[in-house]
Tab-separated table of C-alpha atoms and ligand atoms in Angstrom:
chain	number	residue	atom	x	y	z
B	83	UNK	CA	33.178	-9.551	41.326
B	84	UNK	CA	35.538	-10.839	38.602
B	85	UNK	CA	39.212	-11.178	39.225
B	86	UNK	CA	41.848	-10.120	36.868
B	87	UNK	CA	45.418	-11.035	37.432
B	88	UNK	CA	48.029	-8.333	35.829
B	89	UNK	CA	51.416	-9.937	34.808
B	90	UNK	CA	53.777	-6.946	34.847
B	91	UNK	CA	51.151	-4.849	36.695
B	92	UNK	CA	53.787	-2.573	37.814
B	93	UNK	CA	55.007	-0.961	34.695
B	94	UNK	CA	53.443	1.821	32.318
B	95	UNK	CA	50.806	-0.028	31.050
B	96	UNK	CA	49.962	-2.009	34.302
B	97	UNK	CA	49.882	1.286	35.987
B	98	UNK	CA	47.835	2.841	33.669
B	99	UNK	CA	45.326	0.013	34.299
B	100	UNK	CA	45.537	0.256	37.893
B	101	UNK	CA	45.187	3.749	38.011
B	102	UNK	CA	41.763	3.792	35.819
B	103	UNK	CA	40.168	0.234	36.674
B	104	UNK	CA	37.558	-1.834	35.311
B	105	UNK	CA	33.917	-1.659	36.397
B	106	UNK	CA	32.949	-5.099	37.784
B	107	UNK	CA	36.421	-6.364	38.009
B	108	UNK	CA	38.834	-6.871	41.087
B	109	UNK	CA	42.700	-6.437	39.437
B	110	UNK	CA	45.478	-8.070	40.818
B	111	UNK	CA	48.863	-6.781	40.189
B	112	UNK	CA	51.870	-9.519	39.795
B	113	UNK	CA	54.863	-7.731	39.656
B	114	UNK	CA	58.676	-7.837	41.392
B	115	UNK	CA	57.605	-5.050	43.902
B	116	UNK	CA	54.999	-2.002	43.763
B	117	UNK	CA	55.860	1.275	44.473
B	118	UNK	CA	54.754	2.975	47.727
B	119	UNK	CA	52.041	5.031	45.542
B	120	UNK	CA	50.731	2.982	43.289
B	121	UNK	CA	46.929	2.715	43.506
B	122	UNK	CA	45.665	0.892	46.926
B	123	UNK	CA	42.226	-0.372	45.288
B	124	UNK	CA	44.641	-3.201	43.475
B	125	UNK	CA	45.693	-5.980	44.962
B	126	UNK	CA	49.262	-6.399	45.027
B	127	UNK	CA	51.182	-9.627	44.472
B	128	UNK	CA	55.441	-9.485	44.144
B	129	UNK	CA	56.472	-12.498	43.215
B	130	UNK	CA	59.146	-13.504	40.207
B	131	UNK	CA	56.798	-14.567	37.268
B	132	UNK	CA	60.231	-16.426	36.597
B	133	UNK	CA	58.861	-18.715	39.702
B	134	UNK	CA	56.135	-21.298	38.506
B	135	UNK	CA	54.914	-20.996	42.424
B	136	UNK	CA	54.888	-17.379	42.403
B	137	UNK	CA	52.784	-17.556	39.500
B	138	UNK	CA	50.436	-20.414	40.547
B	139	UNK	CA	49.563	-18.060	43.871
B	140	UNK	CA	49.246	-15.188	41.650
B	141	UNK	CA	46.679	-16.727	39.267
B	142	UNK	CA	44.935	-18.574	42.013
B	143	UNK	CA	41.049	-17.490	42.355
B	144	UNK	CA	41.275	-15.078	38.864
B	145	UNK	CA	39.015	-15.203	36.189
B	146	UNK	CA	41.161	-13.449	33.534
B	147	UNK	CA	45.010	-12.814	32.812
B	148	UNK	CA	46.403	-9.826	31.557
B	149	UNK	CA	50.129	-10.961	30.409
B	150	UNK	CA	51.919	-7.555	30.477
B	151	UNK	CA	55.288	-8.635	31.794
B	152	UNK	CA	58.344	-9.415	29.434
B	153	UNK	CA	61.400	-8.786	28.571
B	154	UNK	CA	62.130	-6.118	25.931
B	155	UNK	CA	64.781	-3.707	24.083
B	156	UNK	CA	65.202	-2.468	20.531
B	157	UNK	CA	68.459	-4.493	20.044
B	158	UNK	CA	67.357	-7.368	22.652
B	159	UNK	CA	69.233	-10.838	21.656
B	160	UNK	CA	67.547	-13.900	21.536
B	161	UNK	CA	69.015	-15.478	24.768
B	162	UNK	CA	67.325	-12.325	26.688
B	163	UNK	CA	63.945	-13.187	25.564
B	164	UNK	CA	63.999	-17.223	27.073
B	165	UNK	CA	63.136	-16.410	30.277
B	166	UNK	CA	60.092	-14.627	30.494
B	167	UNK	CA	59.085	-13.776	27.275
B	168	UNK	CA	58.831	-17.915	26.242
B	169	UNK	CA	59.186	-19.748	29.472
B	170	UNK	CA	57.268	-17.547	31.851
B	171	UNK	CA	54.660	-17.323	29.673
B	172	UNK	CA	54.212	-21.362	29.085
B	173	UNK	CA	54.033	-21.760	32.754
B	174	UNK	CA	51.255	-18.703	33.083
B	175	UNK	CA	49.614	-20.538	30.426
B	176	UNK	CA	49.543	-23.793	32.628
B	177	UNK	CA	48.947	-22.224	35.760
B	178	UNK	CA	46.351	-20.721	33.962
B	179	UNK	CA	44.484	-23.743	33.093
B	180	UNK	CA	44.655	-25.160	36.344
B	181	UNK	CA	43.159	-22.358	37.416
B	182	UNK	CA	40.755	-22.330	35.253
B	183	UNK	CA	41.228	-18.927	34.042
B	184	UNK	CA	38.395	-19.097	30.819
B	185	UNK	CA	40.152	-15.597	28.666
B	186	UNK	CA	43.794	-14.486	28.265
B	187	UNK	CA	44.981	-11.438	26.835
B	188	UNK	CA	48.473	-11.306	25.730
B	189	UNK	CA	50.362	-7.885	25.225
B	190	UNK	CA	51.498	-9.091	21.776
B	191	UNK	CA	53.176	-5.775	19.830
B	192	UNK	CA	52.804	-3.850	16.534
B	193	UNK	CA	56.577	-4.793	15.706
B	194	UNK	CA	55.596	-8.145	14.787
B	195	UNK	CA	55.196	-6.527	11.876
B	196	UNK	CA	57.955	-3.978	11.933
B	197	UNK	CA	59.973	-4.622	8.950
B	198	UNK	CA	57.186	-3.766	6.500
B	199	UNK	CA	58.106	-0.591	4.698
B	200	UNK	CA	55.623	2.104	5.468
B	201	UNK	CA	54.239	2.613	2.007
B	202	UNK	CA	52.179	-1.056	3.115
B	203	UNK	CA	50.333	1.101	5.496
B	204	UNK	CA	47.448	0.447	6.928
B	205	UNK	CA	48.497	-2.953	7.847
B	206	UNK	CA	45.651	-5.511	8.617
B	207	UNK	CA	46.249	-8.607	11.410
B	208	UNK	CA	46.133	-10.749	8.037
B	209	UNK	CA	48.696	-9.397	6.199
B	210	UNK	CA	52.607	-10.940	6.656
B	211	UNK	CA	54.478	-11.175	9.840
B	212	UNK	CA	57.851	-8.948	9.409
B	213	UNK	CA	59.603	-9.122	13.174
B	214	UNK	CA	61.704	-5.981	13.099
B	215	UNK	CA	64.325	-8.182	16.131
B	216	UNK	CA	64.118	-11.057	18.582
B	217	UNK	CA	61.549	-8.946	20.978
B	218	UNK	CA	59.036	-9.322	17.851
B	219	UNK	CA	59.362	-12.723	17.676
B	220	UNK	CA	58.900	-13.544	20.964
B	221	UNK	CA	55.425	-11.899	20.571
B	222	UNK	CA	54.786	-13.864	17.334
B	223	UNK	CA	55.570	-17.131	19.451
B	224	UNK	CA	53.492	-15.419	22.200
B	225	UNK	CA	50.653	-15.324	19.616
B	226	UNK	CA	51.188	-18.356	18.653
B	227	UNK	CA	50.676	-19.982	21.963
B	228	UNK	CA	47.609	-18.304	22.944
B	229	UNK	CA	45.999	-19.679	19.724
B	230	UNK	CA	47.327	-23.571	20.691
B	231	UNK	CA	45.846	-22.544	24.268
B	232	UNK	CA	42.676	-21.824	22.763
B	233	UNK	CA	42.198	-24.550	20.220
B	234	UNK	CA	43.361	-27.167	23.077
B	235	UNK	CA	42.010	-25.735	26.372
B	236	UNK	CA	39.348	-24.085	24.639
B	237	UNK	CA	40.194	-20.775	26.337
B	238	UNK	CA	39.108	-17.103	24.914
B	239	UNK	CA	42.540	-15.773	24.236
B	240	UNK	CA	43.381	-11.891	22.783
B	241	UNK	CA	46.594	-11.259	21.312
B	242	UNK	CA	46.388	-7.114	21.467
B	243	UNK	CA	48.878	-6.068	18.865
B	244	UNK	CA	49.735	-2.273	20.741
B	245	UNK	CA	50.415	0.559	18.664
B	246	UNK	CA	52.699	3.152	20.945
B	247	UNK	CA	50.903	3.528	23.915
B	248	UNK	CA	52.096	6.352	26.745
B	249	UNK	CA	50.906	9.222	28.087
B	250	UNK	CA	51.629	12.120	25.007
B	251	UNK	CA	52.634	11.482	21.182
B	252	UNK	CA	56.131	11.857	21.498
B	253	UNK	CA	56.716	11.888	18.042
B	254	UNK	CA	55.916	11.451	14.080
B	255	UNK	CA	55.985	7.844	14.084
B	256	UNK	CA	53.838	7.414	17.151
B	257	UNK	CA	51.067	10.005	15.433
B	258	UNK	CA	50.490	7.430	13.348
B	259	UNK	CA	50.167	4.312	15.529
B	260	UNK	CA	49.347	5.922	19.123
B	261	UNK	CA	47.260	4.103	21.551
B	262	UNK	CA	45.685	6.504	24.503
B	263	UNK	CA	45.499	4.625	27.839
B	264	UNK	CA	41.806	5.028	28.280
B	265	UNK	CA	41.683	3.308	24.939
B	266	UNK	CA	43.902	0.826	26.031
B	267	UNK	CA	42.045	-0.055	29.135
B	268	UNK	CA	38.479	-0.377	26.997
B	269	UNK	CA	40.166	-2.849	24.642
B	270	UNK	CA	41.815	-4.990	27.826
B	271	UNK	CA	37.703	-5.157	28.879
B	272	UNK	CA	36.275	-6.168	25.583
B	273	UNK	CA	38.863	-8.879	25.025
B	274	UNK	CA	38.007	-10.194	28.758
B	275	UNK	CA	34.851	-9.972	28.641
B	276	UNK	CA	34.313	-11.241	24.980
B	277	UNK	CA	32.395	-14.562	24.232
B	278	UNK	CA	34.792	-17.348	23.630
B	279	UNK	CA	36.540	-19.951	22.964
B	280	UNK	CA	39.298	-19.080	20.504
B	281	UNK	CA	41.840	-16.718	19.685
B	282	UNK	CA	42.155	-13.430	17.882
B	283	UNK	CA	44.722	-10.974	17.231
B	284	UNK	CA	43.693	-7.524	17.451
B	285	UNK	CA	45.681	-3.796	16.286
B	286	UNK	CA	45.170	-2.076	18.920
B	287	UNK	CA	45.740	1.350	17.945
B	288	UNK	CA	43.754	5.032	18.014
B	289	UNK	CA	41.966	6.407	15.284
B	290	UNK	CA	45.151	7.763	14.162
B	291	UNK	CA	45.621	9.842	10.822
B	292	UNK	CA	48.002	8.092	7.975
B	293	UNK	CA	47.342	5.045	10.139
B	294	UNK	CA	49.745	2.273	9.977
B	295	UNK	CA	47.747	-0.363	11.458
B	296	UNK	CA	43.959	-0.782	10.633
B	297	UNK	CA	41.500	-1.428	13.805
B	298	UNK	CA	38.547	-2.383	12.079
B	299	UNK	CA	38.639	-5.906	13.560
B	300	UNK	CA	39.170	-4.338	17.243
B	301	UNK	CA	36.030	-2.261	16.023
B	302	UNK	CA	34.076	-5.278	14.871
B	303	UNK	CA	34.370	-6.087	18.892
B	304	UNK	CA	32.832	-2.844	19.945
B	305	UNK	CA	36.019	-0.961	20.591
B	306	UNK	CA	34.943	2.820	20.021
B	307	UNK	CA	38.453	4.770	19.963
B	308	UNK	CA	37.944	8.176	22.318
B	309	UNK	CA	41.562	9.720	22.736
B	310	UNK	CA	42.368	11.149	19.205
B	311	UNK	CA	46.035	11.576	18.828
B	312	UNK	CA	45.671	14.781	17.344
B	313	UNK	CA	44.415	16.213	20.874
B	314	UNK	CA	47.355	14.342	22.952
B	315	UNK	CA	50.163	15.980	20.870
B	316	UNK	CA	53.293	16.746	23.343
B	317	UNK	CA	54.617	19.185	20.518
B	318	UNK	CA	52.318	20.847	18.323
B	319	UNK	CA	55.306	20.395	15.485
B	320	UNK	CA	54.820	16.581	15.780
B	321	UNK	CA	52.629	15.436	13.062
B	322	UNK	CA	54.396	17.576	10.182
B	323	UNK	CA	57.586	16.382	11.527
B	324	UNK	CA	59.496	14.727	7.919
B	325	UNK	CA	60.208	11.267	8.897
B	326	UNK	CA	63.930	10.293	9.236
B	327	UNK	CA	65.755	9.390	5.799
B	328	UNK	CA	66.779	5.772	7.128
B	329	UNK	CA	65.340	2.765	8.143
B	330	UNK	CA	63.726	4.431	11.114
B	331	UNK	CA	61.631	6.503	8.912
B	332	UNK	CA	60.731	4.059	5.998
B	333	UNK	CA	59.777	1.228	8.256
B	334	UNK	CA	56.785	1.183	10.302
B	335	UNK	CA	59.041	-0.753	13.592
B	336	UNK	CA	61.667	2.352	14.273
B	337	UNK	CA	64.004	2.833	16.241
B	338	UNK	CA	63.581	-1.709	16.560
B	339	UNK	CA	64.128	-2.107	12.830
B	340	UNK	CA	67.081	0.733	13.114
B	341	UNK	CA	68.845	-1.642	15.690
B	342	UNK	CA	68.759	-4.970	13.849
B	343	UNK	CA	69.065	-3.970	10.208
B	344	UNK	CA	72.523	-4.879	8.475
B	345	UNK	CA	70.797	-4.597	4.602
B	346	UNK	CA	70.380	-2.660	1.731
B	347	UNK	CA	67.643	0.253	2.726
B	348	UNK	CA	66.334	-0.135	-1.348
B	349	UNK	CA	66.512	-3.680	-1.850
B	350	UNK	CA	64.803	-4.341	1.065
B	351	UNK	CA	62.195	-1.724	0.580
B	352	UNK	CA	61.737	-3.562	-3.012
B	353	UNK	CA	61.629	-6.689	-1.432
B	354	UNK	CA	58.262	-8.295	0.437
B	355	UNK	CA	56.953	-11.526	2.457
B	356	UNK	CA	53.979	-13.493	1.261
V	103	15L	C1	56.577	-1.872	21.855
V	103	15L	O1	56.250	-3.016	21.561
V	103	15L	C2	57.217	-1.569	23.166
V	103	15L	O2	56.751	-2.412	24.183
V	103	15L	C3	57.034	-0.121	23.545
V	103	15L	O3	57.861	0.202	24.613
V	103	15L	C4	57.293	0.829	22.376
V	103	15L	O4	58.634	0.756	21.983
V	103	15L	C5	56.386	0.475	21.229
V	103	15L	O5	56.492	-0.906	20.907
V	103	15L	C6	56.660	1.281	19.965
V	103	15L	O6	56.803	0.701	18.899
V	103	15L	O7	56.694	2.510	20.047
């Protein structure tokens, strides 16, 4: 059996991995600590990924890495991110290749392109990078290094771009970019089990109606959306909910690009990136 190693195996996402599995693959769960419940089939590793040992024992034996674990916040400053969302992941990336881990996927985020207005939607992986804050672009450096890693290790590395992913759509904005966790979990297998080497970036979103993000290159892959967000709604109200007047509303990144914009709502919805 193939072995998986989980960075951040702990939180939603990680759980919601653990708790569903992948056929033909051992997981591995790296995380501070594990909760007394969380699902015994998974092997479970606490360690700092802040420690390059810690993470060296972690990836030890694995096949595949799942990079899950990072630092994040709406308003997060730039000196929050250094730790684990740049250096953690250069030394996973290392430990990685000494390894000889052949596919990474790297939890890269749908904010990376936050600051486009929403009348751009659907948004392809092509178009312009708008970080909505410093949490978006730590995932564009994120990005960044898994292509370097796979043009100069020749790894298979996945930068999964993810919508809103959680249990219910919470709310209007989410209707439009929701990712189930079954869905989830089927993308995290095609992109480690995908022929290599090289890198792509991937939306990794629902079939979602007014979609913001486009998932026709996920689809390309063989990813076959099954949890419609229309049948996950935690309010029936949500998708004819008006969307809020400000920033929050007119940008696809939300309540991110309400906590780091300090412009003009109509000159920057005039305004554009090549
Ligand atoms: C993200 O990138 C976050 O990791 C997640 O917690 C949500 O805030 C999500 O984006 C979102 O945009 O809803």
């Amino acid at each position: 059996m193939k072995k998986l190693l989980v960075t951040g195996g702990a939180g939603i996402l990680g759980r919601a991995l653990a708790e569903r599995g992948i056929k033909g693959w051992h997981l591995r769960s790296l995380a501070l600590s594990h909760p007394p419940d969380y699902p015994a089939q998974v092997e479970r590793n606490d360690g700092d990924i802040c420690d390059p040992d810690a993470l060296r024992r972690a990836v030890a034996g694995c096949d595949a890495v799942l990079h899950l674990a990072c630092r994040y916040a709406d308003a997060i400053g730039f000196e929050e991110t250094l730790d684990v969302n740049y250096r953690a992941t250069l030394d996973l990336m290392e430990a990685s290749v000494q390894a000889g881990v052949s596919h990474v996927v790297f939890a890269s985020s749908n904010h990376v392109q936050g600051f486009h207005p929403r009348r751009n939607a659907p948004l392809s992986e092509g178009d312009a990078l708008r970080p909505d804050g410093w949490y978006a672009v730590s995932k564009i450096w994120g990005e960044a290094v898994m292509a370097l890693y796979a043009d100069a290790r020749g790894m298979t590395t996945t930068s999964l771009r993810i919508g809103s992913s959680c249990a219910k759509v919470m709310d209007e904005r989410q209707f439009h970019m929701w990712l189930g966790f079954d869905d989830f979990v089927e993308l995290v297998r095609i992109a480690i089990e995908r022929p290599g080497p090289g890198h792509v970036a991937l939306n990794a979103v629902g079939d979602c109606e007014g979609a913001f993000f486009d998932n026709s290159r996920a689809k390309a892959l063989g990813y076959a959306p099954r949890q419609n967000p229309r049948a996950h709604l935690a309010d029936p109200a949500v998708p004819d909910t008006a969307p809020a007047p400000d920033i929050f509303g007119r940008s696809l990144g939300g309540a991110f690009a309400r906590a780091n914009f300090r412009a003009d709502l109509d000159i920057w919805e005039k305004g554009g990136a090549a």
